[in-house]
Coordinates of C-alpha atoms (C1' of nucleotides) in Angstrom, one line a residue:
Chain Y
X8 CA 0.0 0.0 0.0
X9 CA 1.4 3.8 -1.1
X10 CA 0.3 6.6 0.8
X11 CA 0.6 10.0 0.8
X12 CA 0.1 13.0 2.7
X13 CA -3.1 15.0 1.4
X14 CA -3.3 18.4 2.2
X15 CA -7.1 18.3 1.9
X16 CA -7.5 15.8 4.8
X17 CA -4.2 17.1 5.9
X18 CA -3.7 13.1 6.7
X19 CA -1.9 10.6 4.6
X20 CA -4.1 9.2 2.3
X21 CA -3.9 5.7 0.5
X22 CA -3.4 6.3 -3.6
X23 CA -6.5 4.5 -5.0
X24 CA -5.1 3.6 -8.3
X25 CA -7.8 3.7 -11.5
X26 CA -9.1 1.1 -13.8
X27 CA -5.6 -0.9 -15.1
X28 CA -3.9 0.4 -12.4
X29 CA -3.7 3.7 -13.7
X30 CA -2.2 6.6 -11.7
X31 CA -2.7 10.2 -13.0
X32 CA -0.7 12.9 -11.6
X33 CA -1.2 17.0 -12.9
X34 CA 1.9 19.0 -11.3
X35 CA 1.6 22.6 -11.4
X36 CA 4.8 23.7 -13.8
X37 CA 6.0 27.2 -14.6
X38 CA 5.0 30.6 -15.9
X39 CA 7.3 31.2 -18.8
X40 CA 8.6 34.5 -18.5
X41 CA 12.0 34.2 -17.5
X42 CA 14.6 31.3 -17.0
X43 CA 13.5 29.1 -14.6
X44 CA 15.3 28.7 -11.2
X45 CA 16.4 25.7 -9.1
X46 CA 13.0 25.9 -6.8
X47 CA 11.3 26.0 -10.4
X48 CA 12.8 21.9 -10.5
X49 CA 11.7 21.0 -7.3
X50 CA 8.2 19.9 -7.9
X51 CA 9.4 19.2 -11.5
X52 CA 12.5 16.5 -9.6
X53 CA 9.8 15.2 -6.8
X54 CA 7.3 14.5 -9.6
X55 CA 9.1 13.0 -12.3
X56 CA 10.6 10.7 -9.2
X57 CA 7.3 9.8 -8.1
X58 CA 6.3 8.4 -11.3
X59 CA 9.1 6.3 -11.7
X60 CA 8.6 4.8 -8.0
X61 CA 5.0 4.2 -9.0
X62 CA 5.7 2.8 -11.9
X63 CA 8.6 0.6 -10.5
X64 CA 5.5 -0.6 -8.3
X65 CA 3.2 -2.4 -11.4
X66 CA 1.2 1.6 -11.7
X67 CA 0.5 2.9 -15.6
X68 CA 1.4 6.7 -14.7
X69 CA 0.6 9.6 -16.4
X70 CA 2.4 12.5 -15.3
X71 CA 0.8 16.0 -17.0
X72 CA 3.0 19.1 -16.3
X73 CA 1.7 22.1 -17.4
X74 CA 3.2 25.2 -19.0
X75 CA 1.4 28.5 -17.9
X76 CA 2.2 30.7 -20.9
X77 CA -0.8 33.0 -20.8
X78 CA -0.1 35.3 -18.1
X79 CA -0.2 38.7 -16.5
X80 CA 3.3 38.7 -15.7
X81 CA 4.5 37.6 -19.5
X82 CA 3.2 41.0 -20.5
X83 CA 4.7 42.6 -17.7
X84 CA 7.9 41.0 -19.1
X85 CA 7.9 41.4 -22.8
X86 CA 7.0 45.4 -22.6
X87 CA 10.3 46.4 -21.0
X88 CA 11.8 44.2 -23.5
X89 CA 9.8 45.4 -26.9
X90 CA 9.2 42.0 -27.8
X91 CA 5.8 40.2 -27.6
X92 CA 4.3 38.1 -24.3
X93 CA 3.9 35.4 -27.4
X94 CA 7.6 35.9 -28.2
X95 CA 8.6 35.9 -24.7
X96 CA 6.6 33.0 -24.0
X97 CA 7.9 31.2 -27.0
X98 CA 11.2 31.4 -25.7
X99 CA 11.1 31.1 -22.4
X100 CA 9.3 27.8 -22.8
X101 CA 12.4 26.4 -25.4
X102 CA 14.5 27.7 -22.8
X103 CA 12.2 25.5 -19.6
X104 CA 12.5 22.5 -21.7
X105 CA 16.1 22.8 -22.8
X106 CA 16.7 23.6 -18.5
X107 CA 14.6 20.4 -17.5
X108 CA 15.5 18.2 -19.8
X109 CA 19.3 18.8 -18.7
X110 CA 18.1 17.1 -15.5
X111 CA 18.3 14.2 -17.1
X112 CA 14.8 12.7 -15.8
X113 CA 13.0 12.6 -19.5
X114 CA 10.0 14.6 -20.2
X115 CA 6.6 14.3 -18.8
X116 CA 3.6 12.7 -20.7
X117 CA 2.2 15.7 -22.0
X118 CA 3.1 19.2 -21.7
X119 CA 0.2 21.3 -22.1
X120 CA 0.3 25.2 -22.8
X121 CA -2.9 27.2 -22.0
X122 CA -2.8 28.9 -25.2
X123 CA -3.5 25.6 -27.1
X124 CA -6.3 24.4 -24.2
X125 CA -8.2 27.6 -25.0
X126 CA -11.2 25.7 -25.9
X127 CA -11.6 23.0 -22.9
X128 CA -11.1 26.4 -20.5
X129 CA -13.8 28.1 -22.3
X130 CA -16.0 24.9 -22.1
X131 CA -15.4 25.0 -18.6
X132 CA -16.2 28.8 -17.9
X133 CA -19.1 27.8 -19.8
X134 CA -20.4 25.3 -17.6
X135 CA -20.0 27.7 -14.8
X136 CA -22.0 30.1 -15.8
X137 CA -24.5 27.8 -16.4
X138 CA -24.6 26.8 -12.8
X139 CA -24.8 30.3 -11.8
X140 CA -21.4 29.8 -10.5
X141 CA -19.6 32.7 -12.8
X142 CA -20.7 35.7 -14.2
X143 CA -19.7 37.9 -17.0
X144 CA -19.2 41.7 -16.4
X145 CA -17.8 44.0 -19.5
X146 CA -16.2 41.5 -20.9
X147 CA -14.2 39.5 -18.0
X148 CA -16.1 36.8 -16.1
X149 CA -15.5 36.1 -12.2
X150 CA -16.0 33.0 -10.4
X151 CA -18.8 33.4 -7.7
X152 CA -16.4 32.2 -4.5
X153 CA -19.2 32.3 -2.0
X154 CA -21.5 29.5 -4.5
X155 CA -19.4 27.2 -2.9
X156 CA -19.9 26.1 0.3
X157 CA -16.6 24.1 0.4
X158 CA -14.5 26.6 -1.0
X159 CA -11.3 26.8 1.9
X160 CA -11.6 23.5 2.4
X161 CA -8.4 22.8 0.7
X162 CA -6.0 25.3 2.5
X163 CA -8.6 24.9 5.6
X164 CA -9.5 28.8 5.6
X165 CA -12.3 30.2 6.9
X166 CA -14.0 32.0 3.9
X167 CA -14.3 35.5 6.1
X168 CA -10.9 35.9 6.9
X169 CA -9.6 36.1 3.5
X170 CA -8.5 39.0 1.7
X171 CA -7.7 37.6 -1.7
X172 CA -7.9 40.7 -4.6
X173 CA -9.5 43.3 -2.6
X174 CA -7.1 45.8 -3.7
X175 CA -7.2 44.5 -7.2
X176 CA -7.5 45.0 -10.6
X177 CA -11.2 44.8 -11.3
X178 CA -12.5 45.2 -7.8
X179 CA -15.3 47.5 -8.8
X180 CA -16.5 45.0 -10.8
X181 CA -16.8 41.8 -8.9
X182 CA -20.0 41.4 -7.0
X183 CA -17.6 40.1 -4.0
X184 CA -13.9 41.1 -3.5
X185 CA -13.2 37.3 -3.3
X186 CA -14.5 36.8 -6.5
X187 CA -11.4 35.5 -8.7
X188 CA -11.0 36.4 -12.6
X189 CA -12.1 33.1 -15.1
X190 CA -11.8 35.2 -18.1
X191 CA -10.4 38.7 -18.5
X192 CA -11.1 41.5 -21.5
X193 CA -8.6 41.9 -23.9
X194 CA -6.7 45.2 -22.7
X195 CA -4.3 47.9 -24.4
X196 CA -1.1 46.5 -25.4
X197 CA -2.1 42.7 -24.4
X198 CA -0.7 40.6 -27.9
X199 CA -2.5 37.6 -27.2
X200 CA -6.3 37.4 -27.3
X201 CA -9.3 35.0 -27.9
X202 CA -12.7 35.0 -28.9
X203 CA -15.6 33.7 -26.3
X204 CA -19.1 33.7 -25.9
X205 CA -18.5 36.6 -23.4
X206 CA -16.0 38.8 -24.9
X207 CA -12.4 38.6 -26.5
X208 CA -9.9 38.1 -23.7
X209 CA -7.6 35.4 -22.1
X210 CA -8.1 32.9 -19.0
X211 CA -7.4 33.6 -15.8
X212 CA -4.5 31.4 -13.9
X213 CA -6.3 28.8 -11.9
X214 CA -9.2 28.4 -14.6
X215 CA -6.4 27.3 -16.9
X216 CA -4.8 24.5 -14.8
X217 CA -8.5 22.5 -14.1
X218 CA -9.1 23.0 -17.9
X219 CA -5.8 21.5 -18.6
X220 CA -5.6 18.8 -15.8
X221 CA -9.4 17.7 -16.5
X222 CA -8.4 17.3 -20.9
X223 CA -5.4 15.1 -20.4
X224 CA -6.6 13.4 -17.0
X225 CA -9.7 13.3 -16.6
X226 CA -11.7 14.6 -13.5
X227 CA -11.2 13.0 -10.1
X228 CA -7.8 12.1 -11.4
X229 CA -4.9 10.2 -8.5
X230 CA -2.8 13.3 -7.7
X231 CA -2.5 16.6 -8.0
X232 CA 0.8 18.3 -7.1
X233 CA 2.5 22.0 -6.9
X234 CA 4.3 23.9 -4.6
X235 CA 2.6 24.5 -1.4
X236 CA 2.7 28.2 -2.0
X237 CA 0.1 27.6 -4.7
X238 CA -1.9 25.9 -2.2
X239 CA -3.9 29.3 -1.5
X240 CA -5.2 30.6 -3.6
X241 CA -4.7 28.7 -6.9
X242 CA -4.9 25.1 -5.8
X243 CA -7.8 26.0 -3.9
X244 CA -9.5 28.1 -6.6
X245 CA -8.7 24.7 -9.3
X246 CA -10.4 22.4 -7.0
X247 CA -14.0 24.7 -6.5
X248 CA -13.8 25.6 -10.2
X249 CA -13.7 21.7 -11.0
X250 CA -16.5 21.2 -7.9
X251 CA -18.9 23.7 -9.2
X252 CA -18.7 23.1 -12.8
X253 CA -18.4 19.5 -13.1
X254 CA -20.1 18.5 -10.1
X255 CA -17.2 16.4 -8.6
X256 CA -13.9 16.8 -6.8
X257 CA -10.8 17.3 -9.5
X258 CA -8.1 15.0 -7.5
X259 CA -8.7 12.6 -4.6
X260 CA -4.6 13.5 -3.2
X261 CA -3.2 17.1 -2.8
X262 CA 0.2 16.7 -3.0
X263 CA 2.5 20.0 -2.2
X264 CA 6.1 20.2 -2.4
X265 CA 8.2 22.4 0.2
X266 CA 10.2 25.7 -0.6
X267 CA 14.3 26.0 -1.0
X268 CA 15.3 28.1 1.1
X269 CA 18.1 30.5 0.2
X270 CA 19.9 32.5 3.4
X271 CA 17.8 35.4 4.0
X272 CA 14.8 33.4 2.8
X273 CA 12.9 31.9 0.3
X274 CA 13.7 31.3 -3.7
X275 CA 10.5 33.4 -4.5
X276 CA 10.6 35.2 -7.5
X277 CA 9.7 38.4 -6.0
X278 CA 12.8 38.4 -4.0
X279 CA 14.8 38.7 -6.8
X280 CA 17.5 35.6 -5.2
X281 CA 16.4 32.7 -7.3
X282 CA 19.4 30.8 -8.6
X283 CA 18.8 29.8 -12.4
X284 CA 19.0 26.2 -12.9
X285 CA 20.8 25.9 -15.8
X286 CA 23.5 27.6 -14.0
X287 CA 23.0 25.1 -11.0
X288 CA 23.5 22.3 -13.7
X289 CA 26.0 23.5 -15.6
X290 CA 28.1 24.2 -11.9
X291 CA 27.7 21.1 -10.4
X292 CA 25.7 18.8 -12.8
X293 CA 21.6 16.8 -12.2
X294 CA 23.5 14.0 -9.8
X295 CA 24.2 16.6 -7.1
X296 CA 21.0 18.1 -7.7
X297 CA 18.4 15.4 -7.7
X298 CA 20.5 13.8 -4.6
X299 CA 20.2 17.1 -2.9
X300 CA 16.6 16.9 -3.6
X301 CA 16.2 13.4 -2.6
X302 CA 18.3 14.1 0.7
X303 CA 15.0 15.4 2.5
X304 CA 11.7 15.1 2.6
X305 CA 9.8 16.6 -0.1
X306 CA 7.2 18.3 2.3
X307 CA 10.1 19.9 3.7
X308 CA 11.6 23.7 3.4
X309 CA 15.0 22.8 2.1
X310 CA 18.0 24.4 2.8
X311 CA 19.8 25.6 -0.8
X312 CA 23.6 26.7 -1.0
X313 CA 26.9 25.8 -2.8
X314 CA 27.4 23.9 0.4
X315 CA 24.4 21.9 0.5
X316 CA 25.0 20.9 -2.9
X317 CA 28.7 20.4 -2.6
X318 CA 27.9 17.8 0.1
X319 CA 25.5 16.3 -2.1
X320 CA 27.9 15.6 -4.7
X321 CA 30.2 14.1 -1.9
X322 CA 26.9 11.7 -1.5
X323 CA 26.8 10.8 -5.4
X324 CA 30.7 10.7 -5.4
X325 CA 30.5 7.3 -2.7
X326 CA 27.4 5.9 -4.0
X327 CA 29.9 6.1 -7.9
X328 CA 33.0 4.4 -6.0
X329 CA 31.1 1.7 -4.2
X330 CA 29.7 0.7 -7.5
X331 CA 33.0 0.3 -9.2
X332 CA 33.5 -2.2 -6.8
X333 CA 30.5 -4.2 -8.0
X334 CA 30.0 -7.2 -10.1
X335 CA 27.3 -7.8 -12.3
X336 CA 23.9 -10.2 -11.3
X337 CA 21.5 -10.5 -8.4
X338 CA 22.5 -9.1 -5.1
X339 CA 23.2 -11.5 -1.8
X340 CA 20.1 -12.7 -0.3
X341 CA 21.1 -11.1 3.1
X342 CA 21.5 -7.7 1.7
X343 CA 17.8 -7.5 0.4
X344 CA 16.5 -6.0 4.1
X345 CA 18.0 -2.6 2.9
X346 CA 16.6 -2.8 -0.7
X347 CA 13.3 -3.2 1.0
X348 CA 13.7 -1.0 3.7
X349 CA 14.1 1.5 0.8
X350 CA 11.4 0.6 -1.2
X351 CA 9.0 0.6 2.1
X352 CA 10.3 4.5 2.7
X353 CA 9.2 5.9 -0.5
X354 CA 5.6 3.8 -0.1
X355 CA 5.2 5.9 3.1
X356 CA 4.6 9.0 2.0
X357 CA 7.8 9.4 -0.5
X358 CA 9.9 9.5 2.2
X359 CA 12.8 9.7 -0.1
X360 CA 15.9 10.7 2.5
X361 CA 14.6 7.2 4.6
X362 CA 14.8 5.5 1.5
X363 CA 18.5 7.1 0.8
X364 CA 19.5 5.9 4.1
X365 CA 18.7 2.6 3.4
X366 CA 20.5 3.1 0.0
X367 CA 23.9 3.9 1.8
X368 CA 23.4 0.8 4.7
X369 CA 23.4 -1.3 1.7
X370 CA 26.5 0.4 -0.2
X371 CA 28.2 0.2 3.0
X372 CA 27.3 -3.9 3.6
X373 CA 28.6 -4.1 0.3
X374 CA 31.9 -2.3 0.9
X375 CA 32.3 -3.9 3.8
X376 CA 32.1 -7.5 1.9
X377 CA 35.6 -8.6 0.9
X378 CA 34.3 -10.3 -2.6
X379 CA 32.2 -7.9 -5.4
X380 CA 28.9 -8.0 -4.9
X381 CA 25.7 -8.5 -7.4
X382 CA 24.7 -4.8 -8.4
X383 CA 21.1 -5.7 -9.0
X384 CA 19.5 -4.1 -5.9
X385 CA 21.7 -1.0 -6.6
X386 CA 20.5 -0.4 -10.0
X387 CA 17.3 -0.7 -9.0
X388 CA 17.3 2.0 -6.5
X389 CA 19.2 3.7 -8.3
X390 CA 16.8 3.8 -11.4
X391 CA 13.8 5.3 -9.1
X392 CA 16.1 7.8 -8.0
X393 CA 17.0 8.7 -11.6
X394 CA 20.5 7.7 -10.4
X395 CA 21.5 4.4 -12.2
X396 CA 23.8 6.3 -14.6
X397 CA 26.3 6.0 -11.3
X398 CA 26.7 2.4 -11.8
X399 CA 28.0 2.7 -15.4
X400 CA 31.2 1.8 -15.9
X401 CA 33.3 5.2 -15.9
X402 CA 35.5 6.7 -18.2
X403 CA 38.7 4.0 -19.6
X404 CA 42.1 5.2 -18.9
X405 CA 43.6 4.6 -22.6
X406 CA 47.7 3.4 -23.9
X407 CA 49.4 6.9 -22.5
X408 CA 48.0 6.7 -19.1
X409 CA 48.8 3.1 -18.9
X410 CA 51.8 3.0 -19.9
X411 CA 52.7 5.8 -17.5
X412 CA 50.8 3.8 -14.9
X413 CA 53.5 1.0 -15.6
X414 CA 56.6 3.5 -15.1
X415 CA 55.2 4.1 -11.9
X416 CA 54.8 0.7 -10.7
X417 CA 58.3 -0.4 -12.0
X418 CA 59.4 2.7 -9.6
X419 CA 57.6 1.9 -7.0
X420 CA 59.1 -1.7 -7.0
X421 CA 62.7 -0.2 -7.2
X422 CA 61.5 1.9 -4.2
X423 CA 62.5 4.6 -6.6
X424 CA 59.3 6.4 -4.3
X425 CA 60.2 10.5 -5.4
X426 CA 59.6 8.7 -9.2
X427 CA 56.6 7.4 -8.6
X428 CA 54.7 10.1 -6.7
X429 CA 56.2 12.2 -9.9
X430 CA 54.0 10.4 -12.5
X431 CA 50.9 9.5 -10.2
X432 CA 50.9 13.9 -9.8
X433 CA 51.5 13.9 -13.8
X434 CA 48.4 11.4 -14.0
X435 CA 46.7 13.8 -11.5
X436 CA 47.2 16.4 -13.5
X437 CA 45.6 14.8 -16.4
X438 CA 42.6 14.0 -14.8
X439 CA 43.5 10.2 -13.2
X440 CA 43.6 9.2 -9.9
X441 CA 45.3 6.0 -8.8
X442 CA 44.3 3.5 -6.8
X443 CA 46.8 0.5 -5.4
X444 CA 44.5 -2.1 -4.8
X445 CA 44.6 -5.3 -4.1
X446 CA 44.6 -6.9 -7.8
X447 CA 47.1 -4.0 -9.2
X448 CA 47.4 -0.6 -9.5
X449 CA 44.3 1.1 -11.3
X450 CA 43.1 4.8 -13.0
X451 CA 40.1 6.3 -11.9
X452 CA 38.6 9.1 -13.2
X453 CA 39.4 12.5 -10.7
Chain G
rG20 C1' -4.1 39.6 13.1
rG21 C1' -5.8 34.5 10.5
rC22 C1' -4.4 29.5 8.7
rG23 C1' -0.3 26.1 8.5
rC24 C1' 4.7 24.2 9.1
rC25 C1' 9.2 23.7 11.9
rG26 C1' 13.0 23.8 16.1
rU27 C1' 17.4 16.8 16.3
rG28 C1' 24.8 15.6 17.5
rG29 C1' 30.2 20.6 14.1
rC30 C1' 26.8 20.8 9.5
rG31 C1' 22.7 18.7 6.5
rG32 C1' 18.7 15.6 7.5
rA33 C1' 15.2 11.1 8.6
rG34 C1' 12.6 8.9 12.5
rU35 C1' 10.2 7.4 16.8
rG36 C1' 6.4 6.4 23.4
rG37 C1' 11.5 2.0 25.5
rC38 C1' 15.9 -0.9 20.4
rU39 C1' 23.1 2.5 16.1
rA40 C1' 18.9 6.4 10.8
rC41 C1' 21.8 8.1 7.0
rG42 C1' 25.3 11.5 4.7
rC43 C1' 29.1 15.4 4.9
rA44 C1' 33.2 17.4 7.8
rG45 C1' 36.8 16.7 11.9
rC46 C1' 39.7 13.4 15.0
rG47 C1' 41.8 8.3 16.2
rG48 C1' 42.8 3.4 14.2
rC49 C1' 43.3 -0.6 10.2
rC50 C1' 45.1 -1.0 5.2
rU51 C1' 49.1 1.6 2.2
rG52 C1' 56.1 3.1 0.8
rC53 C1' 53.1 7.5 1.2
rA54 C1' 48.5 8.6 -0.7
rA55 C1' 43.6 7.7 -2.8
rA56 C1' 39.4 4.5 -2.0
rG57 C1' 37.3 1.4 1.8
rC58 C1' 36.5 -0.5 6.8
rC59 C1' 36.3 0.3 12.3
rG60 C1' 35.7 3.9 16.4
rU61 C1' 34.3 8.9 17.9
rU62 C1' 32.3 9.0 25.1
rU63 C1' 24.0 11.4 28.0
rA64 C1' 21.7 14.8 19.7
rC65 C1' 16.8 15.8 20.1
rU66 C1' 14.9 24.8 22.1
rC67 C1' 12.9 25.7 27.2
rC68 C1' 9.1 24.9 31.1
rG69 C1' 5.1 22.1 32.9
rG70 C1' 1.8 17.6 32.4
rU71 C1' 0.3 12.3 31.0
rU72 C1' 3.2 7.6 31.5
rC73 C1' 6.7 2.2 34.5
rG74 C1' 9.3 5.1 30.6
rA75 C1' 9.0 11.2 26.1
rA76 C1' 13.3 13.9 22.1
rU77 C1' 8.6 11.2 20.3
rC78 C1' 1.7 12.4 23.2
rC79 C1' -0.8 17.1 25.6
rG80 C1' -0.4 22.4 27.3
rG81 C1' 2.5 26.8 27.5
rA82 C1' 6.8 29.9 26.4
rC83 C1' 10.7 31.4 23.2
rG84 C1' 12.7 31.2 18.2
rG85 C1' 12.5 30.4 12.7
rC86 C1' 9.6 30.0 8.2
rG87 C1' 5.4 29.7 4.5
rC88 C1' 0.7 31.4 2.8
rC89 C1' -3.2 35.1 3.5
rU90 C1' -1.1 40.5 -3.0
rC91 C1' -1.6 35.3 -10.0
rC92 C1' 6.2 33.0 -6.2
rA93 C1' 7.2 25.8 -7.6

RNA sequence: GGCGCCGUGGCGGAGUGGCUACGCAGCGGCCUGCAAAGCCGUUUACUCCGGUUCGAAUCCGGACGGCGCCUCCA
């Protein structure tokens, strides 16, 4: 049995796979107006990992990640720039998949960009005003928050103590300052624009994640995951949007994602100290960033720095060694308690830095082993962790480096010892490090 | 002010009503010509104060401290 911790019970929750065992997960994903920055690949990691563990476990996942690139702050973006929000939005999202796919983890299932799900949003703004659960007003249309008795239910917030948009664009039109924009008129200077039954305009934020979510997944789809800063008010707006118009609840598990915190506080956008993540990757490469990310527990705030990450390549760097040491084939009988210690961690609640801590009792039982043990187990952690490239055989020393390996040796058995530390630095220097083991002399790569 | 989260050994970070998490760093030892890698060890770690209990770091209450959201930030 998997569970998971729902934010709408605020309780773990058992995942209730579909028909065919099928497990859909919709994972809120970016705005594309600038490069995104390491919190950006956070969700985008703990998502992508979560798939593979389910699938590892007999589920047929579906993993939708959106791409928000209809947005008030794309136009905020382009104008300083004199370019387009549908230039800027173009490519910034070339730029998001270039960033993410760097991590190494493949792509989603589908990638869905509001501007080409223009017509299931409409259908679903449609619906609401039908219900009486919307309302058009010159041209925008507003989602009538007080319609639903539930609404708060998913942030558990009493409806009179919030202050969402009260000081707002389009206050004077709402019939209630909670009231949240569906639909909004076409305005001066905005590029991008589509016709509806109530006016030319674009979708609102929230409206287009349930219209998105519902076309690829259906509604009362497996899980439904973000940061938790989009628990209020956008999480909680997709799920009454989805309640009122269709009648049902969008996702039986909330999943949310903690922040990374940066010293001084947290990666938000508005702070103006996100990191980018190409710049993480290209620093210190997707193995230290995934482990760092795997190294707590997604729920968790996580502390970000060169340090943190420095230590996490420390982590990948043992995990890299103890695999050269492996041969191939199953894994010792005895050895299989850790395996499944790990496995048993990510089925309660993803607890993926248990499941690491299992991962390293095992490497060390297998260090600790005189003879090379089977890799099996290893490689099968590893692949849920998007990992299993450590266990591939490293780069091969070629004829230079050997043969200087060989003047070594033959001064090391002269005791000629000044030599020898001479060409092991000169192998140092060209990236090899040697190791005297038991069988030999060898070159690892630095 | 409201809702919620969190305070664990030098650092990061799991977990739990009684049994070594794990990793990184440091130190000591084994191995080695020396290193590297690995292994072993590193002596009351659980913010504070009450309470419940045979027993609490783990449950309850309070205090102090940090953080998120409540303004379309993952």
């Amino acid at each position: 049995m998997i569970r998971l911790h729902d934010a709408r019970s605020a309780a773990l929750a058992e995942l209730r796979p579909g028909p065919g065992e099928r497990v859909g997960i919709y994972a809120c994903g970016p705005t594309v107006y600038g490069r995104v920055h390491v919190g950006n690949a956070r969700p985008f990691v703990v998502f992508s990992l979560l798939k593979r563990f389910l699938a590892h476990e007999g589920h047929d996942v579906t993993l939708v990640v959106n791409i928000t690139d209809v947005n008030d702050k794309i136009y905020d973006a382009a104008r300083p720039l004199g370019v387009t929000s549908v230039q800027l939005a173009a490519e910034m999202t070339a730029h998001y998949l270039a960033d993410t796919a760097a991590l190494g983890l493949g792509r989603p299932d589908a990638e869905p960009l509001a501007s080409e799900s223009i017509e299931g949003i409409v259908d679903l703004i449609a619906a609401l005003m039908q219900r009486d659960h919307a309302y058009a007003v010159d041209g925008d249309v507003y989602f009538r928050v007080r319609s639903d008795a539930e609404y708060g239910s998913l942030s558990h917030r009493a409806i009179d103590e919030m202050s969402q948009g009260e000081d707002g664009e389009g206050t004077a039109r709402k019939e209630d300052p909670l009231d949240f924009a569906l639909w909004k008129a076409q305005k001066e200077g905005e590029d991008s624009a589509w016709d509806a039954p109530w006016g030319r305009g674009r979708p609102g934020w929230h409206i287009e994640c349930s219209a998105m979510a519902e076309q690829l997944l259906g509604v009362g789809f497996e899980i439904h995951g973000g940061g938790n800063d989009l628990a209020f008010p956008h999480h909680e707006n997709e799920a009454a949007q989805t309640r009122m118009g269709r009648g049902a609840e969008l996702a039986q598990i909330w999943m949310h994602n903690g922040m990374l915190q940066l010293r001084g506080g947290t990666m938000g956008k508005s702070l103006g100290n996100a990191v980018r993540l190409h710049e993480v990757l290209d620093e210190v490469g997707r193995d230290a960033l995934i482990m760092l990310f795997a190294g707590a527990h997604y729920r968790q705030p996580m502390a970000f720095d060169d340090e943190r990450l420095a230590e996490a390549g420390a982590r990948i760097a043992r995990i890299r060694e103890a695999a050269r040491r492996l041969a191939d084939g199953e894994s010792p009988a005895d050895m299989r308690v850790h395996r499944d210690a790990f496995f048993a961690a990510l089925a309660d609640d993803f607890n993926t830095a248990t499941a690491l801590g299992a991962l390293f009792e095992w490497v060390r039982e297998a260090n600790r082993r005189g003879e090379p043990v089977g890799r099996a187990d290893l490689v099968e952690m590893l692949g849920v962790l998007g990992l299993e490239n450590l266990v591939e055989a490293g780069d091969e020393a070629g004829a230079p480096e050997h043969e200087l390996l060989q003047r070594r040796e033959a001064a090391r058995l002269a005791k000629d010892y000044a030599e020898a530390d001479r060409v092991r630095d000169e192998l140092g220097a060209m990236g090899w490090t040697v190791r005297d083991g038991p069988e030999g002399p060898s070159l690892v790569r630095a």
